[in-house]
mmCIF file of C-alpha atoms and ligand atoms in Angstrom:
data_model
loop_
_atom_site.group_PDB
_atom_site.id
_atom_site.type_symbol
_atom_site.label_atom_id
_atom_site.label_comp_id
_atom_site.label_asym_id
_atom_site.label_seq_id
_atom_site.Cartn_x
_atom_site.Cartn_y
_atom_site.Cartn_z
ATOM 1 C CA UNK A 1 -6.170 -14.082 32.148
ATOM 2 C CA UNK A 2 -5.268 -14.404 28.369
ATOM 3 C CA UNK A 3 -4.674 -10.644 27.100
ATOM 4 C CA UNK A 4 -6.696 -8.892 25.135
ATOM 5 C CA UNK A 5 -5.399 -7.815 21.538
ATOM 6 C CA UNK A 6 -4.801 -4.318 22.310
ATOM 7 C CA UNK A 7 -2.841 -5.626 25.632
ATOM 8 C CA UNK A 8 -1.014 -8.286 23.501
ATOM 9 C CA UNK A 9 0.019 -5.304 20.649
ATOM 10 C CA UNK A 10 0.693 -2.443 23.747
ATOM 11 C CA UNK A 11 3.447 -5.344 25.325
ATOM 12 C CA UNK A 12 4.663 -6.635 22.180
ATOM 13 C CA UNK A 13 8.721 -5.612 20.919
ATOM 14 C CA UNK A 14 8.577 -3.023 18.357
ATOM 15 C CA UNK A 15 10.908 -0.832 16.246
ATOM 16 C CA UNK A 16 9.867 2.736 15.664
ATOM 17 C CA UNK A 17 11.174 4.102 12.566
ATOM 18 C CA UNK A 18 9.489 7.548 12.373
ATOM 19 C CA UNK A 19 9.366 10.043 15.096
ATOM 20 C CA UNK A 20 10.400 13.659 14.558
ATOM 21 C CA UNK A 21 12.036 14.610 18.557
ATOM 22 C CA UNK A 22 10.391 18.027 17.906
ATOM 23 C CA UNK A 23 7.087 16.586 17.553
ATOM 24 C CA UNK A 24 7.587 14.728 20.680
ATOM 25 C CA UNK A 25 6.962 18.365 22.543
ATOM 26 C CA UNK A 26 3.910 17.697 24.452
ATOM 27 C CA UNK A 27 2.482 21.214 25.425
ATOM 28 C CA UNK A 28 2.934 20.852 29.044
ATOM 29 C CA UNK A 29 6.905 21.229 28.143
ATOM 30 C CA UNK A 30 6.174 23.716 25.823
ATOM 31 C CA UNK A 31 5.316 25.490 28.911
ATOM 32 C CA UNK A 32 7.828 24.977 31.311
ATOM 33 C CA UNK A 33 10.449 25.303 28.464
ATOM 34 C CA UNK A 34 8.910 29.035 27.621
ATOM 35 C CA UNK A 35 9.309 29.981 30.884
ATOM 36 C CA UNK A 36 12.431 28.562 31.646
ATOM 37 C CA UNK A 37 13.918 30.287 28.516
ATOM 38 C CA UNK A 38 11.670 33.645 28.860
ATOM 39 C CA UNK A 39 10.311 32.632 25.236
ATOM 40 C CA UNK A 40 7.229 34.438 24.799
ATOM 41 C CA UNK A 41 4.359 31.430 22.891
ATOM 42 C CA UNK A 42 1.164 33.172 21.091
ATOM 43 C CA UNK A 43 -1.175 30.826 23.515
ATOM 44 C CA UNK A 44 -2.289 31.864 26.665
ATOM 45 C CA UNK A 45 -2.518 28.645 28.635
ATOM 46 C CA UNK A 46 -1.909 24.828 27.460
ATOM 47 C CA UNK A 47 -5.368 24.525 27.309
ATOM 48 C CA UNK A 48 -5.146 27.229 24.459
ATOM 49 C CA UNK A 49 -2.238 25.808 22.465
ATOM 50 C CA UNK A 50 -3.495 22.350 22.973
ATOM 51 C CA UNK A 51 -7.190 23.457 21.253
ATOM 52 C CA UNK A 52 -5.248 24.884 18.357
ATOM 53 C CA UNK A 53 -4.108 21.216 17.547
ATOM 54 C CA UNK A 54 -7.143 21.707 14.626
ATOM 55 C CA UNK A 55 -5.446 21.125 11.618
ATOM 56 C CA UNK A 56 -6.361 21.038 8.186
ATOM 57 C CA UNK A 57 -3.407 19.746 6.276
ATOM 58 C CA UNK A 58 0.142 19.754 7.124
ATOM 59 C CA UNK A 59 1.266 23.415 6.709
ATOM 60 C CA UNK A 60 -1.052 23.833 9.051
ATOM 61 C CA UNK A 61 0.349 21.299 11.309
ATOM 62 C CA UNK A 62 4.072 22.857 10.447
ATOM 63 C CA UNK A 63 2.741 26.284 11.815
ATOM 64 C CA UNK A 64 2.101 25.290 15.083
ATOM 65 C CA UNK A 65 5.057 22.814 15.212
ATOM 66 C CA UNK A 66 7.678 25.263 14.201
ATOM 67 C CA UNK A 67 5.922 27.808 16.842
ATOM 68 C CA UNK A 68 6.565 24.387 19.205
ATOM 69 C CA UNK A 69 10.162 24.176 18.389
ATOM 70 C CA UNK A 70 11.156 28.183 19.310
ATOM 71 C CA UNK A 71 10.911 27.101 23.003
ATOM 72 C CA UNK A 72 14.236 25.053 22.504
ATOM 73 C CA UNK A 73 17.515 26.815 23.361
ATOM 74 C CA UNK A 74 19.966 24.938 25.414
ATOM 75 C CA UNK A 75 21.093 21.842 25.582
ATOM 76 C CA UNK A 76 19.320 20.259 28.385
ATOM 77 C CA UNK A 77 15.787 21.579 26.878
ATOM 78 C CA UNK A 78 16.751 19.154 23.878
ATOM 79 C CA UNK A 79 17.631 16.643 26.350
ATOM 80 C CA UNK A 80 14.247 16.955 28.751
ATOM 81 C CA UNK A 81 12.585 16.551 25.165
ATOM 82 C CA UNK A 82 14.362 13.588 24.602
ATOM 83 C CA UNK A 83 14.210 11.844 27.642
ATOM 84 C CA UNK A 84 10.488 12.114 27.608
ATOM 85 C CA UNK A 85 9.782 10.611 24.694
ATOM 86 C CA UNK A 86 12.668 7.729 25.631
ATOM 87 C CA UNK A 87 9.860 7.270 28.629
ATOM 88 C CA UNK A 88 6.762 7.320 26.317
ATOM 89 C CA UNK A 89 8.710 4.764 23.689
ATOM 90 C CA UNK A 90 9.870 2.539 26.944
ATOM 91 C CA UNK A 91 6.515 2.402 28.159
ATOM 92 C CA UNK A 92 5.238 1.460 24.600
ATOM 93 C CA UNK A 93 7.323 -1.525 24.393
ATOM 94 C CA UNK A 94 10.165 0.515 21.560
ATOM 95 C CA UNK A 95 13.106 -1.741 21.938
ATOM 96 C CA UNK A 96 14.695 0.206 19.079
ATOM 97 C CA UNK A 97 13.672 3.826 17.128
ATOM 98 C CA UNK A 98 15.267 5.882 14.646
ATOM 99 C CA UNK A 99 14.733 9.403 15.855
ATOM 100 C CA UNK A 100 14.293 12.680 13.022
ATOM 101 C CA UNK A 101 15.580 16.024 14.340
ATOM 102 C CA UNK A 102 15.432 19.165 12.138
ATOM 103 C CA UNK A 103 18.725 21.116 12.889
ATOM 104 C CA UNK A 104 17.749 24.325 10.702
ATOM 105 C CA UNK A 105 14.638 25.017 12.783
ATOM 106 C CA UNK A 106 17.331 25.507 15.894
ATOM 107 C CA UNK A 107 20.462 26.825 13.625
ATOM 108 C CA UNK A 108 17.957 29.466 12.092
ATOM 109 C CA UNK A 109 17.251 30.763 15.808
ATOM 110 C CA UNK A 110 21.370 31.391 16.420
ATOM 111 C CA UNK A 111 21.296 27.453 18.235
ATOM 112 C CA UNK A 112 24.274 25.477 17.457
ATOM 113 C CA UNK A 113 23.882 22.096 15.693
ATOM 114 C CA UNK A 114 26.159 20.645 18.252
ATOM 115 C CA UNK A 115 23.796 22.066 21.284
ATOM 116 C CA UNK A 116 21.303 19.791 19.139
ATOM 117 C CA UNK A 117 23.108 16.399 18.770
ATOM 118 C CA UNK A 118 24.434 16.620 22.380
ATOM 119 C CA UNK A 119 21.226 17.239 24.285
ATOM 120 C CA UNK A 120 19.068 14.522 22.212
ATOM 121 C CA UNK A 121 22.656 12.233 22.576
ATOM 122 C CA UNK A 122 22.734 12.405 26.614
ATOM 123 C CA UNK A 123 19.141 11.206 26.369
ATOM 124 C CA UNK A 124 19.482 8.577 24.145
ATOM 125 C CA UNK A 125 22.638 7.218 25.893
ATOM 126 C CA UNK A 126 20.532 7.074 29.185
ATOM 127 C CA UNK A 127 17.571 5.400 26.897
ATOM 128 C CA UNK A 128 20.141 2.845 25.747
ATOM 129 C CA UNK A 129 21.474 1.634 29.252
ATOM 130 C CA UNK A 130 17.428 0.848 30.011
ATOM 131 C CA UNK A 131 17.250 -1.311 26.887
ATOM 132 C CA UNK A 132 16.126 1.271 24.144
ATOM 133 C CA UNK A 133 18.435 1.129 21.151
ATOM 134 C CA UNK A 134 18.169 4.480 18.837
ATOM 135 C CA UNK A 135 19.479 6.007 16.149
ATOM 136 C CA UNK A 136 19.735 9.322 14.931
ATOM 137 C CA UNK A 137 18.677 10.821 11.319
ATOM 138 C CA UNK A 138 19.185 14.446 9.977
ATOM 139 C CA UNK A 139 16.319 15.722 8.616
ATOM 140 C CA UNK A 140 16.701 18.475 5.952
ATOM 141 C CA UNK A 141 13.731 21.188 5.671
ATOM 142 C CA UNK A 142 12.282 21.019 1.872
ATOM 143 C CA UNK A 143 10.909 24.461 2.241
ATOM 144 C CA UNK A 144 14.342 25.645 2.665
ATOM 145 C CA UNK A 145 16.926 25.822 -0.816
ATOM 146 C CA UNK A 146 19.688 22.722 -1.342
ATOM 147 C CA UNK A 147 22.254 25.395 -0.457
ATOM 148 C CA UNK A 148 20.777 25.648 2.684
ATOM 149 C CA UNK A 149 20.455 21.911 3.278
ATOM 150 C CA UNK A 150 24.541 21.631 1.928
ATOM 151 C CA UNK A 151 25.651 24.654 4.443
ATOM 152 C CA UNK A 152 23.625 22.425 7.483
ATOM 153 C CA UNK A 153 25.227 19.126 6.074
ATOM 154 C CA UNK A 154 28.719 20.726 5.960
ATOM 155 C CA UNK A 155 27.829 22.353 9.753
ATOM 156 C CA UNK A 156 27.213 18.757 10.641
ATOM 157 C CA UNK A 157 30.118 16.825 9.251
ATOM 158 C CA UNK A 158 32.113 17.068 12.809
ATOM 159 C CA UNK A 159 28.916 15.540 14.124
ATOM 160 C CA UNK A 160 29.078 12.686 11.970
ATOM 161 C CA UNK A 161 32.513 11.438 13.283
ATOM 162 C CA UNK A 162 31.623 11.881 16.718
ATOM 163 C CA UNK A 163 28.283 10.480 16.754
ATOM 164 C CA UNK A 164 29.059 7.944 14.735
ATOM 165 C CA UNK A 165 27.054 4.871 16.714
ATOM 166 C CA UNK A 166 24.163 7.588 16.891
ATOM 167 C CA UNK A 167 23.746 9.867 13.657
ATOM 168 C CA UNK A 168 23.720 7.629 10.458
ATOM 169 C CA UNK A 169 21.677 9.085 8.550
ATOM 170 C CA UNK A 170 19.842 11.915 6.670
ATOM 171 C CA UNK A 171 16.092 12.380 5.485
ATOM 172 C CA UNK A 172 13.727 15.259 3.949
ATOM 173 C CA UNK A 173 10.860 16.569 5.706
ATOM 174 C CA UNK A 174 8.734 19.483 6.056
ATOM 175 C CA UNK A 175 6.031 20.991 3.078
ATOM 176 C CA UNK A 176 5.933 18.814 0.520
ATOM 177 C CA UNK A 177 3.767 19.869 -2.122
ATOM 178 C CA UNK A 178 6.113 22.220 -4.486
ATOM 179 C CA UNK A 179 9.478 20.885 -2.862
ATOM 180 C CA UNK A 180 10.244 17.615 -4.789
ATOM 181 C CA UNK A 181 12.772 15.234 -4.077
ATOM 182 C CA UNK A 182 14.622 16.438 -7.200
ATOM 183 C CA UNK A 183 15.028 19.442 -5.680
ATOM 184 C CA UNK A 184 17.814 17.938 -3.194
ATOM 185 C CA UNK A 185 19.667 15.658 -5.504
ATOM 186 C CA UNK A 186 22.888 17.203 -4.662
ATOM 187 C CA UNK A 187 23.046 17.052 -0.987
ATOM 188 C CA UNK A 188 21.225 13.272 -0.870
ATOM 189 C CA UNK A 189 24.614 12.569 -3.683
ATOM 190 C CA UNK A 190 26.953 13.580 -0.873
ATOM 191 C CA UNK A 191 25.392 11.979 1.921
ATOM 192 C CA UNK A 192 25.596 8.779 0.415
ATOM 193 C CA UNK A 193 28.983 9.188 -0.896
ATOM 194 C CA UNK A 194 29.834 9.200 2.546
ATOM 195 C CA UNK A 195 28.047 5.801 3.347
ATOM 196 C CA UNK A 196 25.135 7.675 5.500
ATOM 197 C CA UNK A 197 21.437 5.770 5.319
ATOM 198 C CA UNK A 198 19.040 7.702 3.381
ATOM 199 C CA UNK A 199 15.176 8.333 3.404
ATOM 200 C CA UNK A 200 12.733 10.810 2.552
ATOM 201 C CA UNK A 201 9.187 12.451 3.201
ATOM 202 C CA UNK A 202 7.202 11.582 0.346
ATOM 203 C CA UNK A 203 3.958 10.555 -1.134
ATOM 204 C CA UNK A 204 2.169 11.849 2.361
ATOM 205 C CA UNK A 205 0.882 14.994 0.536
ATOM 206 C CA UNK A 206 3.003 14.937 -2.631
ATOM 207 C CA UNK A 207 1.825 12.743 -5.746
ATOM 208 C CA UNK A 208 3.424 9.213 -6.513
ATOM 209 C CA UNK A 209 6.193 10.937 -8.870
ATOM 210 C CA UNK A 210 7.903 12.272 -5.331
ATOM 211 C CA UNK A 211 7.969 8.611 -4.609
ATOM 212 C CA UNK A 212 9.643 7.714 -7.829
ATOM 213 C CA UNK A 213 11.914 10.590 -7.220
ATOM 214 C CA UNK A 214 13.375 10.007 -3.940
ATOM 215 C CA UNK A 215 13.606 5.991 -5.442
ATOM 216 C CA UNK A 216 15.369 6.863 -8.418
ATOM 217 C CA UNK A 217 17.499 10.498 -7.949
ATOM 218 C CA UNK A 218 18.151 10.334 -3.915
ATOM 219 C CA UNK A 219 18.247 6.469 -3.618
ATOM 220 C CA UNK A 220 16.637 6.569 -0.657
ATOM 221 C CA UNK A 221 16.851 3.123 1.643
ATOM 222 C CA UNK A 222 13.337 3.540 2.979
ATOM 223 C CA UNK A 223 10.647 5.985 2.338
ATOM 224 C CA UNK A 224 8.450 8.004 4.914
ATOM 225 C CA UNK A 225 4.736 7.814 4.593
ATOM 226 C CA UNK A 226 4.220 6.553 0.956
ATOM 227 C CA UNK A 227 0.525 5.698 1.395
ATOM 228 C CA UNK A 228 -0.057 7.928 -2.082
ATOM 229 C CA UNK A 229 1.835 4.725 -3.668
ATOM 230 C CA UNK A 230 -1.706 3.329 -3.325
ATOM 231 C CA UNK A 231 -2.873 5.351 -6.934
ATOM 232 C CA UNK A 232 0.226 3.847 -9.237
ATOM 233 C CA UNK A 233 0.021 -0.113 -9.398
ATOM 234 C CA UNK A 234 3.333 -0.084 -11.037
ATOM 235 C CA UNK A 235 4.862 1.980 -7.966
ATOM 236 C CA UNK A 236 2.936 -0.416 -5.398
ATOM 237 C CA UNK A 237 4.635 -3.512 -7.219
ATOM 238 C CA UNK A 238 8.020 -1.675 -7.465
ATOM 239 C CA UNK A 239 8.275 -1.116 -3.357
ATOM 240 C CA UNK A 240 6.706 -4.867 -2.829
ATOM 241 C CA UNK A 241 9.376 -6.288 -5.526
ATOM 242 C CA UNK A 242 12.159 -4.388 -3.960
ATOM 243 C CA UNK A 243 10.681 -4.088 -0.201
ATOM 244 C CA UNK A 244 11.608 -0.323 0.353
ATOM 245 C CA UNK A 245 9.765 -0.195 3.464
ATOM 246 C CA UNK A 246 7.300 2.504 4.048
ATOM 247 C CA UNK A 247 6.878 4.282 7.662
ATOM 248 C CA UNK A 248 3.772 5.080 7.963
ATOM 249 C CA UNK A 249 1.611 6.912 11.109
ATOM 250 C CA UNK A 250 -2.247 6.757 10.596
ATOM 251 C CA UNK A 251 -2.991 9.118 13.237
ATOM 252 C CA UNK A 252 -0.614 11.580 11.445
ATOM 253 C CA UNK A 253 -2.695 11.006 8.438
ATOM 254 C CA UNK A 254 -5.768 11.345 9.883
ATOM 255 C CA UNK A 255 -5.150 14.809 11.683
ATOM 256 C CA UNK A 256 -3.462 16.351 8.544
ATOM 257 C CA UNK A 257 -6.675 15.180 6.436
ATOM 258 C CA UNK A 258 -4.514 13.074 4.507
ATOM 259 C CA UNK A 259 -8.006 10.390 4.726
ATOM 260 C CA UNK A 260 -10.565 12.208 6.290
ATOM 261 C CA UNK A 261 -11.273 8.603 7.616
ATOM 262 C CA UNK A 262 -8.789 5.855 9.129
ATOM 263 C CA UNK A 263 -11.195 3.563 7.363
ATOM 264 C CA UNK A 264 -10.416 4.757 4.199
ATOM 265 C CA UNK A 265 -6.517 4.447 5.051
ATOM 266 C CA UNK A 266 -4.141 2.491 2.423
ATOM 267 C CA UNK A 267 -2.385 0.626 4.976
ATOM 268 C CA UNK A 268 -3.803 -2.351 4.746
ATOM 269 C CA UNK A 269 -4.017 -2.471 1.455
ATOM 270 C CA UNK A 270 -0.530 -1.837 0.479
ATOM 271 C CA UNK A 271 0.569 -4.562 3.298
ATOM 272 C CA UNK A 272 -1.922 -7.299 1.455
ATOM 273 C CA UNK A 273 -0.090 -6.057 -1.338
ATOM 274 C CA UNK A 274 3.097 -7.184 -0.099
ATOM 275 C CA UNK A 275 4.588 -3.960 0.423
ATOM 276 C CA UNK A 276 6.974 -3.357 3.528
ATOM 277 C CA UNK A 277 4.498 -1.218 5.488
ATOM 278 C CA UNK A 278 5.650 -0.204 9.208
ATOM 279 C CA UNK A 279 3.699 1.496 11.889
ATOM 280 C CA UNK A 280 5.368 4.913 13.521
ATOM 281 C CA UNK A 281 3.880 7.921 15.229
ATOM 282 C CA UNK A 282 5.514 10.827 13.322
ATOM 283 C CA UNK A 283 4.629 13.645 15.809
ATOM 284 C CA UNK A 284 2.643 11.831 18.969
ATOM 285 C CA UNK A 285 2.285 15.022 20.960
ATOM 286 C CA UNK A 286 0.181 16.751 17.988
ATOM 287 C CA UNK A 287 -1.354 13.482 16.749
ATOM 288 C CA UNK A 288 -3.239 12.187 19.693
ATOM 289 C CA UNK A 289 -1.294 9.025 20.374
ATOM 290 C CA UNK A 290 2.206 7.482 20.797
ATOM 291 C CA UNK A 291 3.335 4.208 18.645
ATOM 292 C CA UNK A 292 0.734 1.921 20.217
ATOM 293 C CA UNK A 293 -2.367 4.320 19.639
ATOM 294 C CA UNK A 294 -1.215 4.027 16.219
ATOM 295 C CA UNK A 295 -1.328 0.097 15.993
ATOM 296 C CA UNK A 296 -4.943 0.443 17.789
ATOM 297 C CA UNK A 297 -5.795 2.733 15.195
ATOM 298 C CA UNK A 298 -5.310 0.711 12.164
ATOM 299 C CA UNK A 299 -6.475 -2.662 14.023
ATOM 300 C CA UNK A 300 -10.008 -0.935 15.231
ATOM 301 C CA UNK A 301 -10.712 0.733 11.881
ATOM 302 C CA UNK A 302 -9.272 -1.656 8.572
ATOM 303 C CA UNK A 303 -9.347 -5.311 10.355
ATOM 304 C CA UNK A 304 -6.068 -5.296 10.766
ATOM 305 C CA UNK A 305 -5.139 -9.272 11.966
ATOM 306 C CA UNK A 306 -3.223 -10.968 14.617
ATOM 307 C CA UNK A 307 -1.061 -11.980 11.577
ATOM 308 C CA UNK A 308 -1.252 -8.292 10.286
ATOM 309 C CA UNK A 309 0.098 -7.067 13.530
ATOM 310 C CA UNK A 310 3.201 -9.458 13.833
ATOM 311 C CA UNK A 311 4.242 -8.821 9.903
ATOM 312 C CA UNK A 312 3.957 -4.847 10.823
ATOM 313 C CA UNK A 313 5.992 -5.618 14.026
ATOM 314 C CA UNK A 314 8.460 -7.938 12.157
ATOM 315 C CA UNK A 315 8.698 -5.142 9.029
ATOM 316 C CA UNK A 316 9.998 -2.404 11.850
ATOM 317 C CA UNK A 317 12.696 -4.553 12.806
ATOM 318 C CA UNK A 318 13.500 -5.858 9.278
ATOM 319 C CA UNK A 319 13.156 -2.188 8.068
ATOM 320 C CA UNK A 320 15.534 -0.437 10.854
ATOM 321 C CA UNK A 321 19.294 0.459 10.680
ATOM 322 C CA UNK A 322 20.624 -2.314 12.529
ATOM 323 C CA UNK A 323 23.370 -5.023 11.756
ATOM 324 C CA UNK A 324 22.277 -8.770 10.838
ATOM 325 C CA UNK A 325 23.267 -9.812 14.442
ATOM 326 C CA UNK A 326 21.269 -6.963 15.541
ATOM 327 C CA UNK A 327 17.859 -8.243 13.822
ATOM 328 C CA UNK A 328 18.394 -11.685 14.843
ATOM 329 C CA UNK A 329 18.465 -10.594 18.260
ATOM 330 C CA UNK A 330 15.322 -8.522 17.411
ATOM 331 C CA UNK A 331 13.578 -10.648 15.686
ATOM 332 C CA UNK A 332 14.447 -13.911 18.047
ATOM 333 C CA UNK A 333 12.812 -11.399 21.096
ATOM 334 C CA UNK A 334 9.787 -10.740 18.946
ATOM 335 C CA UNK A 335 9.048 -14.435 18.014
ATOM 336 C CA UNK A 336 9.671 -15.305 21.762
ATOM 337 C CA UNK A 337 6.942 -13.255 22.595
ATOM 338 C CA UNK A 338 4.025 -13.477 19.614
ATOM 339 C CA UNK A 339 2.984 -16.725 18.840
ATOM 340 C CA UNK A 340 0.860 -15.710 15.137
HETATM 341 N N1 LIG B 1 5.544 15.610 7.245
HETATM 342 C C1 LIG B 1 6.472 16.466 6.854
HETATM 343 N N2 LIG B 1 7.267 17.091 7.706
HETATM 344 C C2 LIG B 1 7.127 16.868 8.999
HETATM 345 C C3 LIG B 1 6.176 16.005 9.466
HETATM 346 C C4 LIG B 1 5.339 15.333 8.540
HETATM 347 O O1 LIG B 1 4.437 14.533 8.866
HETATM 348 N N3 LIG B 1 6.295 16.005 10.805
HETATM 349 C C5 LIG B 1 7.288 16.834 11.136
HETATM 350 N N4 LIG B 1 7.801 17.368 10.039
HETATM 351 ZN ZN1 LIG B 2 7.150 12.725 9.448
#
């Protein structure tokens, strides 16, 4: 039997390019992590925490998500966390993902950055001898000040050398409205003095000047979300001209309120637009779906093509942190499999 589309997207290659490991938690470990740690949660059951997944924009999403977090202590919680979701991206047919972590939500709680790295490490390394490359990005809290952000990129230096296949890279997430690019000029400078990747939240909640920002004063490589690019032409011609990709996870922006329908999502428009859109699922255990809900998302509600599909698929490799020999390989498996 020929397979359907959805069958033919589900088995399909893909690169994911943004996934925050803490938002990987589903609430079941949440649980068991609570208990194994004697951390006391503000739900009563799963049932409970899982009904407060009602969000209304993203600080209301970051509530819950840093509340989430406070089960992880010790290195093997990070790693449980991390080999689940090396299960859930296996299963979704992820033959490479670039993983976010936020060190200051653990640092803040007296957790070392290196308990961190090396739990999420042991998982990936595991992940990678069943055929899932990864890659590992720092991800610096906007709510917090730059000084912060430069103590936890000076913490993390060490980390840097050691993990040095793994950890190439930095990024900016958490509250965006009020915390601008700008605001982390310094730190972004000193990353990429030192040759890391960079990217940044912006343009999920924040206007199209946070997208100009993190272009123009952190040089970002790629840029997370962007799908606010959609109200400056100029900016929309700018990322297709230049093809600074965009990660971007409708179910993410459907839950925050972002579009209060996927039909009225800019995906599709900013691909026919020629911009370097890629599919991602940003935090699947509070979103409803891993990568592949995501893809069935935009496909059931903008008429997103067979073609569509393949360019989206082919942007995630073209997109990721890999060398040239890498993509080839990549994009040779890809084109083995989907025929457009
Ligand atoms: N936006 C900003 N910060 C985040 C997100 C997001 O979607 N997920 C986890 N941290
Ligand atoms: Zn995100």
């Amino acid at each position: 039997m020929t397979p359907t589309f959805a069958e033919k997207i589900a088995g399909a290659p893909k690169a994911e390019l943004h996934i925050h490991i803490e938002g990987s938690l589903e609430p079941e470990l949440i649980f068991k992590l609570a208990e194994r740690n004697g951390v006391a949660l503000a739900y009563s059951s799963i049932e409970a925490l899982r009904a407060a997944y009602a969000f209304t924009d993203l600080q209301s999403f970051l509530d819950i998500y840093y509340a989430g977090a406070s089960v992880l202590l010790n290195e093997d919680d990070f790693y449980d966390m991390t080999a689940a979701y090396v299960e859930r991206a296996l299963a979704d047919g992820v033959v490479h993902t670039e993983i976010f972590f936020d060190p200051q939500t653990h640092t803040e709680r007296g957790v070392p950055i290196e308990t961190v790295v090396a739990g999420i490490e042991r998982a990936l390394a595991e992940g990678e001898r069943r055929g899932l490359s990864s890659k590992l990005i720092l991800c610096f809290l906007r709510h917090l000040s730059e000084d912060d952000a430069l103590a936890t990129y000076s913490a993390a230096l060490p980390l840097f050398d050691t993990y040095a296949h793994r950890l190439i890279g930095v990024g900016l997430d958490s509250s965006e409205r009020g915390h601008p690019p700008s605001k982390f000029e310094r730190v972004f400078a000193q990353a990429r003095e030192r040759g890391l990747k960079l990217v940044a939240h912006a343009g999920e909640e924040g206007p199209p000047s946070y997208i100009y920002e993190a272009l123009d004063l952190l040089l970002v490589d790629r840029i997370d979300h962007g799908v606010r690019s959609i109200e400056d032409p100029a900016l929309v011609t700018r990322l297709a001209d230049t093809r600074v990709a965009l990660t971007v996870c409708p179910l993410s922006n459907l839950k925050l309120r972002v579009f209060d329908d996927m039909k009225r999502h800019t995906l599709k428009a900013l691909l026919d637009r020629g911009v370097a859109v890629t599919i991602n699922s940003d935090d699947p255990a509070y979103f409803g779906g891993y990568v592949n809900a995501n893809y069935l998302a935009a496909v059931e509600a903008l008429g997103v093509t067979d073609r569509d599909v393949y360019t989206l698929i082919r942007n995630s490799f073209e997109a990721a942190f890999v060398t040239p020999r890498e993509l080839d390989a990549f994009i040779a498996k890809l084109d083995a499999y989907w025929k457009p």
